[in-house]
PDB file of C-alpha atoms in Angstrom:
ATOM      1  CA  MET A   1     105.254  14.393 163.124  1.00  0.00           C
ATOM      2  CA  GLU A   2     102.122  15.369 164.941  1.00  0.00           C
ATOM      3  CA  ILE A   3      98.938  16.327 163.159  1.00  0.00           C
ATOM      4  CA  ASN A   4      97.479  19.686 164.292  1.00  0.00           C
ATOM      5  CA  ASP A   5      93.506  19.061 165.239  1.00  0.00           C
ATOM      6  CA  ASP A   6      93.143  22.587 166.293  1.00  0.00           C
ATOM      7  CA  PRO A   7      89.915  23.579 163.873  1.00  0.00           C
ATOM      8  CA  VAL A   8      91.069  27.192 163.907  1.00  0.00           C
ATOM      9  CA  ALA A   9      94.557  26.393 162.642  1.00  0.00           C
ATOM     10  CA  MET A  10      93.097  24.629 159.532  1.00  0.00           C
ATOM     11  CA  ALA A  11      89.694  26.706 158.989  1.00  0.00           C
ATOM     12  CA  THR A  12      89.080  28.038 155.763  1.00  0.00           C
ATOM     13  CA  THR A  13      86.406  30.076 156.845  1.00  0.00           C
ATOM     14  CA  ALA A  14      85.650  32.829 159.605  1.00  0.00           C
ATOM     15  CA  PRO A  15      82.898  33.885 161.280  1.00  0.00           C
ATOM     16  CA  MET A  16      83.686  37.452 161.387  1.00  0.00           C
ATOM     17  CA  ALA A  17      84.702  37.521 157.866  1.00  0.00           C
ATOM     18  CA  PRO A  18      81.359  36.428 155.856  1.00  0.00           C
ATOM     19  CA  VAL A  19      83.174  36.622 152.352  1.00  0.00           C
ATOM     20  CA  THR A  20      85.067  33.638 153.224  1.00  0.00           C
ATOM     21  CA  ALA A  21      82.050  31.529 153.447  1.00  0.00           C
ATOM     22  CA  GLN A  22      80.712  32.943 150.183  1.00  0.00           C
ATOM     23  CA  ARG A  23      84.051  32.547 148.197  1.00  0.00           C
ATOM     24  CA  LEU A  24      85.348  28.743 149.369  1.00  0.00           C
ATOM     25  CA  VAL A  25      88.730  27.377 148.881  1.00  0.00           C
ATOM     26  CA  ARG A  26      88.997  23.792 147.642  1.00  0.00           C
ATOM     27  CA  THR A  27      90.488  21.612 150.419  1.00  0.00           C
ATOM     28  CA  ASP A  28      90.608  18.309 148.452  1.00  0.00           C
ATOM     29  CA  LEU A  29      93.264  19.147 145.651  1.00  0.00           C
ATOM     30  CA  GLU A  30      95.981  16.788 146.917  1.00  0.00           C
ATOM     31  CA  SER A  31      93.427  13.687 146.124  1.00  0.00           C
ATOM     32  CA  SER A  32      94.258  14.452 142.512  1.00  0.00           C
ATOM     33  CA  ILE A  33      97.017  17.108 142.065  1.00  0.00           C
ATOM     34  CA  PRO A  34     100.462  16.167 143.475  1.00  0.00           C
ATOM     35  CA  LYS A  35     101.742  19.214 145.576  1.00  0.00           C
ATOM     36  CA  PRO A  36      98.676  21.371 144.283  1.00  0.00           C
ATOM     37  CA  TYR A  37     100.714  24.788 145.761  1.00  0.00           C
ATOM     38  CA  LEU A  38     103.857  24.224 143.961  1.00  0.00           C
ATOM     39  CA  ALA A  39     104.022  26.400 141.270  1.00  0.00           C
ATOM     40  CA  ARG A  40     104.370  24.563 137.837  1.00  0.00           C
ATOM     41  CA  ALA A  41     106.828  26.159 135.382  1.00  0.00           C
ATOM     42  CA  MET A  42     105.846  24.777 132.399  1.00  0.00           C
ATOM     43  CA  ALA A  43     102.698  22.640 132.815  1.00  0.00           C
ATOM     44  CA  ALA A  44      99.169  23.732 133.669  1.00  0.00           C
ATOM     45  CA  PRO A  45      97.309  20.948 135.715  1.00  0.00           C
ATOM     46  CA  ASP A  46      94.029  20.651 137.299  1.00  0.00           C
ATOM     47  CA  MET A  47      91.811  18.187 139.082  1.00  0.00           C
ATOM     48  CA  GLU A  48      90.956  16.351 135.900  1.00  0.00           C
ATOM     49  CA  HIS A  49      94.343  16.723 134.292  1.00  0.00           C
ATOM     50  CA  PRO A  50      96.842  16.457 136.966  1.00  0.00           C
ATOM     51  CA  ASP A  51      99.658  16.301 134.550  1.00  0.00           C
ATOM     52  CA  GLY A  52      98.349  19.286 132.350  1.00  0.00           C
ATOM     53  CA  ALA A  53      97.992  18.770 128.826  1.00  0.00           C
ATOM     54  CA  PRO A  54     100.660  16.580 127.596  1.00  0.00           C
ATOM     55  CA  GLU A  55      99.627  16.794 123.813  1.00  0.00           C
ATOM     56  CA  HIS A  56     100.363  21.033 124.444  1.00  0.00           C
ATOM     57  CA  LYS A  57     104.162  21.398 124.216  1.00  0.00           C
ATOM     58  CA  ALA A  58     105.890  23.579 126.183  1.00  0.00           C
ATOM     59  CA  HIS A  59     109.219  23.989 124.091  1.00  0.00           C
ATOM     60  CA  GLY A  60     110.933  25.267 127.238  1.00  0.00           C
ATOM     61  CA  MET A  61     108.492  28.264 127.912  1.00  0.00           C
ATOM     62  CA  SER A  62     106.909  28.949 131.098  1.00  0.00           C
ATOM     63  CA  VAL A  63     103.275  28.795 131.409  1.00  0.00           C
ATOM     64  CA  LEU A  64     102.775  32.768 130.953  1.00  0.00           C
ATOM     65  CA  GLN A  65     104.991  32.679 127.883  1.00  0.00           C
ATOM     66  CA  GLN A  66     102.976  29.651 126.400  1.00  0.00           C
ATOM     67  CA  HIS A  67      99.836  31.673 126.585  1.00  0.00           C
ATOM     68  CA  VAL A  68     101.562  34.579 124.605  1.00  0.00           C
ATOM     69  CA  ALA A  69     103.560  32.584 122.126  1.00  0.00           C
ATOM     70  CA  PHE A  70     100.335  31.460 119.862  1.00  0.00           C
ATOM     71  CA  PHE A  71     100.403  34.876 118.633  1.00  0.00           C
ATOM     72  CA  ASP A  72     104.263  34.874 117.481  1.00  0.00           C
ATOM     73  CA  GLN A  73     103.465  34.055 113.918  1.00  0.00           C
ATOM     74  CA  ASN A  74     107.199  33.933 112.876  1.00  0.00           C
ATOM     75  CA  ASN A  75     108.366  31.968 115.926  1.00  0.00           C
ATOM     76  CA  ASP A  76     111.090  34.804 116.728  1.00  0.00           C
ATOM     77  CA  GLY A  77     110.150  35.461 120.335  1.00  0.00           C
ATOM     78  CA  ILE A  78     108.585  38.852 119.544  1.00  0.00           C
ATOM     79  CA  VAL A  79     105.288  39.718 118.981  1.00  0.00           C
ATOM     80  CA  TYR A  80     104.316  42.627 116.870  1.00  0.00           C
ATOM     81  CA  PRO A  81     100.922  44.301 116.450  1.00  0.00           C
ATOM     82  CA  TRP A  82     100.300  42.727 112.932  1.00  0.00           C
ATOM     83  CA  GLU A  83     100.866  39.486 114.515  1.00  0.00           C
ATOM     84  CA  THR A  84      98.510  40.189 117.407  1.00  0.00           C
ATOM     85  CA  TYR A  85      95.749  40.964 114.954  1.00  0.00           C
ATOM     86  CA  THR A  86      96.372  37.779 112.892  1.00  0.00           C
ATOM     87  CA  GLY A  87      96.401  35.655 115.773  1.00  0.00           C
ATOM     88  CA  LEU A  88      93.236  37.265 117.060  1.00  0.00           C
ATOM     89  CA  ARG A  89      91.506  36.960 113.740  1.00  0.00           C
ATOM     90  CA  ASP A  90      92.678  32.926 113.842  1.00  0.00           C
ATOM     91  CA  ILE A  91      90.675  32.314 116.644  1.00  0.00           C
ATOM     92  CA  GLY A  92      87.352  33.816 115.831  1.00  0.00           C
ATOM     93  CA  PHE A  93      87.549  37.441 116.415  1.00  0.00           C
ATOM     94  CA  GLY A  94      86.305  40.151 114.049  1.00  0.00           C
ATOM     95  CA  MET A  95      88.235  42.679 112.209  1.00  0.00           C
ATOM     96  CA  LEU A  96      87.559  45.719 114.058  1.00  0.00           C
ATOM     97  CA  PHE A  97      88.082  44.156 117.665  1.00  0.00           C
ATOM     98  CA  SER A  98      91.246  42.220 116.433  1.00  0.00           C
ATOM     99  CA  LEU A  99      92.563  45.621 115.120  1.00  0.00           C
ATOM    100  CA  ILE A 100      91.456  47.720 118.557  1.00  0.00           C
ATOM    101  CA  ALA A 101      92.485  44.692 120.876  1.00  0.00           C
ATOM    102  CA  GLY A 102      95.932  43.883 119.130  1.00  0.00           C
ATOM    103  CA  LEU A 103      97.046  47.411 119.203  1.00  0.00           C
ATOM    104  CA  GLY A 104      95.749  47.505 122.897  1.00  0.00           C
ATOM    105  CA  PHE A 105      97.600  44.740 123.626  1.00  0.00           C
ATOM    106  CA  ASN A 106     101.022  45.724 122.231  1.00  0.00           C
ATOM    107  CA  ILE A 107     100.957  49.353 123.835  1.00  0.00           C
ATOM    108  CA  THR A 108     100.289  48.116 126.903  1.00  0.00           C
ATOM    109  CA  PHE A 109     102.827  45.374 126.878  1.00  0.00           C
ATOM    110  CA  SER A 110     105.587  46.385 124.701  1.00  0.00           C
ATOM    111  CA  TYR A 111     107.471  48.843 127.069  1.00  0.00           C
ATOM    112  CA  PRO A 112     107.327  46.488 130.253  1.00  0.00           C
ATOM    113  CA  THR A 113     108.982  43.425 127.999  1.00  0.00           C
ATOM    114  CA  LEU A 114     111.470  45.486 126.095  1.00  0.00           C
ATOM    115  CA  PRO A 115     115.175  44.342 127.138  1.00  0.00           C
ATOM    116  CA  GLY A 116     116.292  48.289 127.236  1.00  0.00           C
ATOM    117  CA  TYR A 117     114.556  51.557 128.115  1.00  0.00           C
ATOM    118  CA  ILE A 118     114.175  53.089 124.765  1.00  0.00           C
ATOM    119  CA  PRO A 119     110.409  52.810 123.705  1.00  0.00           C
ATOM    120  CA  SER A 120     109.904  51.092 119.906  1.00  0.00           C
ATOM    121  CA  LEU A 121     107.532  52.731 117.701  1.00  0.00           C
ATOM    122  CA  LEU A 122     106.845  49.479 116.503  1.00  0.00           C
ATOM    123  CA  LEU A 123     105.739  48.223 119.670  1.00  0.00           C
ATOM    124  CA  PRO A 124     107.392  44.747 120.185  1.00  0.00           C
ATOM    125  CA  VAL A 125     106.239  42.504 123.076  1.00  0.00           C
ATOM    126  CA  TYR A 126     108.937  40.221 123.870  1.00  0.00           C
ATOM    127  CA  ILE A 127     108.112  36.760 125.087  1.00  0.00           C
ATOM    128  CA  ALA A 128     111.048  36.250 127.357  1.00  0.00           C
ATOM    129  CA  ASN A 129     110.091  39.258 129.581  1.00  0.00           C
ATOM    130  CA  ILE A 130     106.160  38.654 129.301  1.00  0.00           C
ATOM    131  CA  HIS A 131     106.315  38.301 133.111  1.00  0.00           C
ATOM    132  CA  LYS A 132     107.397  41.772 133.693  1.00  0.00           C
ATOM    133  CA  GLY A 133     103.933  42.637 131.816  1.00  0.00           C
ATOM    134  CA  LYS A 134     101.865  40.748 134.874  1.00  0.00           C
ATOM    135  CA  HIS A 135      99.209  43.046 135.992  1.00  0.00           C
ATOM    136  CA  PRO A 136      97.443  43.300 139.738  1.00  0.00           C
ATOM    137  CA  SER A 137      93.683  42.299 140.008  1.00  0.00           C
ATOM    138  CA  ASP A 138      94.170  38.792 138.237  1.00  0.00           C
ATOM    139  CA  SER A 139      93.301  35.259 139.500  1.00  0.00           C
ATOM    140  CA  GLY A 140      97.076  34.983 140.995  1.00  0.00           C
ATOM    141  CA  THR A 141      97.148  31.638 138.588  1.00  0.00           C
ATOM    142  CA  TYR A 142     100.339  33.161 137.307  1.00  0.00           C
ATOM    143  CA  ASP A 143     102.776  34.077 139.900  1.00  0.00           C
ATOM    144  CA  THR A 144     105.357  36.957 139.233  1.00  0.00           C
ATOM    145  CA  GLU A 145     107.741  34.721 137.227  1.00  0.00           C
ATOM    146  CA  GLY A 146     105.174  33.294 134.986  1.00  0.00           C
ATOM    147  CA  ARG A 147     104.487  30.046 136.615  1.00  0.00           C
ATOM    148  CA  TYR A 148     101.063  28.389 137.228  1.00  0.00           C
ATOM    149  CA  SER A 149      99.505  28.023 140.479  1.00  0.00           C
ATOM    150  CA  PRO A 150      96.963  24.882 140.426  1.00  0.00           C
ATOM    151  CA  VAL A 151      95.597  25.777 143.625  1.00  0.00           C
ATOM    152  CA  ASN A 152      94.593  29.498 142.629  1.00  0.00           C
ATOM    153  CA  PHE A 153      93.411  27.995 139.153  1.00  0.00           C
ATOM    154  CA  GLU A 154      90.773  25.405 140.854  1.00  0.00           C
ATOM    155  CA  ASN A 155      90.085  28.451 143.690  1.00  0.00           C
ATOM    156  CA  MET A 156      88.225  30.345 140.891  1.00  0.00           C
ATOM    157  CA  PHE A 157      85.690  27.575 140.614  1.00  0.00           C
ATOM    158  CA  SER A 158      85.189  26.864 144.130  1.00  0.00           C
ATOM    159  CA  LYS A 159      84.626  30.530 144.865  1.00  0.00           C
ATOM    160  CA  TYR A 160      82.437  31.628 141.797  1.00  0.00           C
ATOM    161  CA  GLY A 161      81.139  28.349 140.271  1.00  0.00           C
ATOM    162  CA  LYS A 162      77.816  28.428 142.194  1.00  0.00           C
ATOM    163  CA  THR A 163      75.596  27.159 139.092  1.00  0.00           C
ATOM    164  CA  VAL A 164      77.782  24.671 137.530  1.00  0.00           C
ATOM    165  CA  PRO A 165      81.156  23.478 139.651  1.00  0.00           C
ATOM    166  CA  ASP A 166      83.202  23.218 136.561  1.00  0.00           C
ATOM    167  CA  LYS A 167      82.116  25.931 134.652  1.00  0.00           C
ATOM    168  CA  LEU A 168      81.311  29.964 134.885  1.00  0.00           C
ATOM    169  CA  SER A 169      78.605  31.875 133.920  1.00  0.00           C
ATOM    170  CA  LEU A 170      78.825  35.513 132.348  1.00  0.00           C
ATOM    171  CA  ARG A 171      77.732  36.716 135.770  1.00  0.00           C
ATOM    172  CA  GLU A 172      80.072  34.334 137.644  1.00  0.00           C
ATOM    173  CA  LEU A 173      83.125  35.473 135.297  1.00  0.00           C
ATOM    174  CA  TRP A 174      82.204  39.120 136.471  1.00  0.00           C
ATOM    175  CA  ASN A 175      81.715  38.336 140.168  1.00  0.00           C
ATOM    176  CA  MET A 176      85.388  36.946 139.674  1.00  0.00           C
ATOM    177  CA  THR A 177      86.971  39.975 138.228  1.00  0.00           C
ATOM    178  CA  GLU A 178      85.305  42.045 140.799  1.00  0.00           C
ATOM    179  CA  GLY A 179      86.493  39.751 143.541  1.00  0.00           C
ATOM    180  CA  ASN A 180      90.055  39.999 142.323  1.00  0.00           C
ATOM    181  CA  ARG A 181      89.980  43.795 142.172  1.00  0.00           C
ATOM    182  CA  VAL A 182      93.190  45.527 143.841  1.00  0.00           C
ATOM    183  CA  SER A 183      92.081  48.907 145.264  1.00  0.00           C
ATOM    184  CA  PHE A 184      93.434  51.843 142.888  1.00  0.00           C
ATOM    185  CA  ASP A 185      94.122  49.443 140.040  1.00  0.00           C
ATOM    186  CA  LEU A 186      92.175  50.799 137.154  1.00  0.00           C
ATOM    187  CA  VAL A 187      94.327  49.333 134.627  1.00  0.00           C
ATOM    188  CA  GLY A 188      94.002  46.130 136.247  1.00  0.00           C
ATOM    189  CA  TRP A 189      90.656  46.352 136.553  1.00  0.00           C
ATOM    190  CA  ILE A 190      89.570  46.966 132.833  1.00  0.00           C
ATOM    191  CA  LEU A 191      92.297  44.412 131.376  1.00  0.00           C
ATOM    192  CA  ASN A 192      90.902  41.647 133.649  1.00  0.00           C
ATOM    193  CA  LYS A 193      87.289  42.265 132.647  1.00  0.00           C
ATOM    194  CA  VAL A 194      88.135  42.787 128.971  1.00  0.00           C
ATOM    195  CA  GLU A 195      90.227  39.888 128.932  1.00  0.00           C
ATOM    196  CA  TRP A 196      88.051  37.184 130.113  1.00  0.00           C
ATOM    197  CA  GLY A 197      84.994  38.955 128.425  1.00  0.00           C
ATOM    198  CA  ALA A 198      86.744  38.266 125.033  1.00  0.00           C
ATOM    199  CA  VAL A 199      87.392  34.660 126.158  1.00  0.00           C
ATOM    200  CA  TYR A 200      83.622  34.242 127.005  1.00  0.00           C
ATOM    201  CA  ILE A 201      82.825  35.564 123.549  1.00  0.00           C
ATOM    202  CA  ILE A 202      84.864  32.946 121.704  1.00  0.00           C
ATOM    203  CA  ALA A 203      84.727  30.267 124.042  1.00  0.00           C
ATOM    204  CA  LYS A 204      81.525  29.878 125.838  1.00  0.00           C
ATOM    205  CA  ASP A 205      79.426  26.953 125.288  1.00  0.00           C
ATOM    206  CA  ASP A 206      75.871  26.431 123.999  1.00  0.00           C
ATOM    207  CA  GLU A 207      74.363  27.155 127.513  1.00  0.00           C
ATOM    208  CA  GLY A 208      76.298  30.264 127.853  1.00  0.00           C
ATOM    209  CA  PHE A 209      79.291  28.705 130.150  1.00  0.00           C
ATOM    210  CA  LEU A 210      82.756  29.248 130.135  1.00  0.00           C
ATOM    211  CA  SER A 211      84.234  25.646 130.985  1.00  0.00           C
ATOM    212  CA  LYS A 212      87.214  24.836 133.276  1.00  0.00           C
ATOM    213  CA  GLU A 213      89.030  23.305 130.453  1.00  0.00           C
ATOM    214  CA  ALA A 214      88.411  26.201 128.186  1.00  0.00           C
ATOM    215  CA  MET A 215      89.571  28.578 130.974  1.00  0.00           C
ATOM    216  CA  ARG A 216      92.670  26.138 131.760  1.00  0.00           C
ATOM    217  CA  GLY A 217      93.759  26.398 128.134  1.00  0.00           C
ATOM    218  CA  VAL A 218      93.874  30.123 128.257  1.00  0.00           C
ATOM    219  CA  PHE A 219      96.590  29.926 130.520  1.00  0.00           C
ATOM    220  CA  ASP A 220      98.808  27.713 128.467  1.00  0.00           C
ATOM    221  CA  GLY A 221      97.650  28.894 124.983  1.00  0.00           C
ATOM    222  CA  SER A 222      96.040  25.488 124.163  1.00  0.00           C
ATOM    223  CA  LEU A 223      92.766  27.266 123.786  1.00  0.00           C
ATOM    224  CA  PHE A 224      94.054  29.638 121.031  1.00  0.00           C
ATOM    225  CA  GLU A 225      96.029  26.616 119.102  1.00  0.00           C
ATOM    226  CA  ASN A 226      92.479  24.592 119.190  1.00  0.00           C
ATOM    227  CA  LEU A 227      90.154  27.583 118.220  1.00  0.00           C
ATOM    228  CA  ALA A 228      92.689  27.984 115.284  1.00  0.00           C
ATOM    229  CA  LYS A 229      92.393  24.660 114.029  1.00  0.00           C
ATOM    230  CA  LYS A 230      88.667  24.682 114.337  1.00  0.00           C
ATOM    231  CA  ASN A 231      88.791  27.830 112.339  1.00  0.00           C
ATOM    232  CA  ALA A 232      90.944  27.140 109.969  1.00  0.00           C
ATOM    233  CA  PRO A 233      88.388  25.372 107.264  1.00  0.00           C
ATOM    234  CA  LYS A 234      85.956  28.563 107.404  1.00  0.00           C
ATOM    235  CA  LYS A 235      89.153  30.650 106.467  1.00  0.00           C
ATOM    236  CA  GLU A 236      90.092  28.728 103.599  1.00  0.00           C
ATOM    237  CA  LYS A 237      86.365  29.124 102.424  1.00  0.00           C
TER     238      LYS A 237
END
């Protein structure tokens, strides 16, 4: 097989498109992640963790399903508003935010994930169908079936991590949500900013950055499990 040495064919920046130089993509992913372009169904790898998090059990679920499964308090495959509220409280949010955000989550994602067409007043979110709730204006790390794309996860940091390579500041998170905006997608704009803003509040480090590991843990839900364990002693008191 011939190797293409054409600089245009393999270029990741274009002189007439300055944004491509401002938001760089990583070109060394294959040095650590086997087939980084291959979307993973059950693991969430990155350059530092090419196999994902082996200690985090997938239980046969897609990465997107794992993201939501933490909030399924009784493991019946359905997340009700009171379960979302309890999960948000467990990971460190206050009562008011947990009430508003929990209700908002179920209102937004209940109908798209229902197995039928008749709405339910209980606002259940069905984990089996959570891929139907994927919204535009996100990072593209989840594909439309709920798989995890390592290349898109890594590109969040190559494009927007200008201060520290493997962390994002609040300003950089804002820039990321702005860069991912899809035209006329008001709901997606709002959801993306609220979601990452909430994660920043509970997972930022002492220097005010959101680490790559914390963000990876958002995608497979392991961050929620770790925060719940960390906060458990506080709840007991």
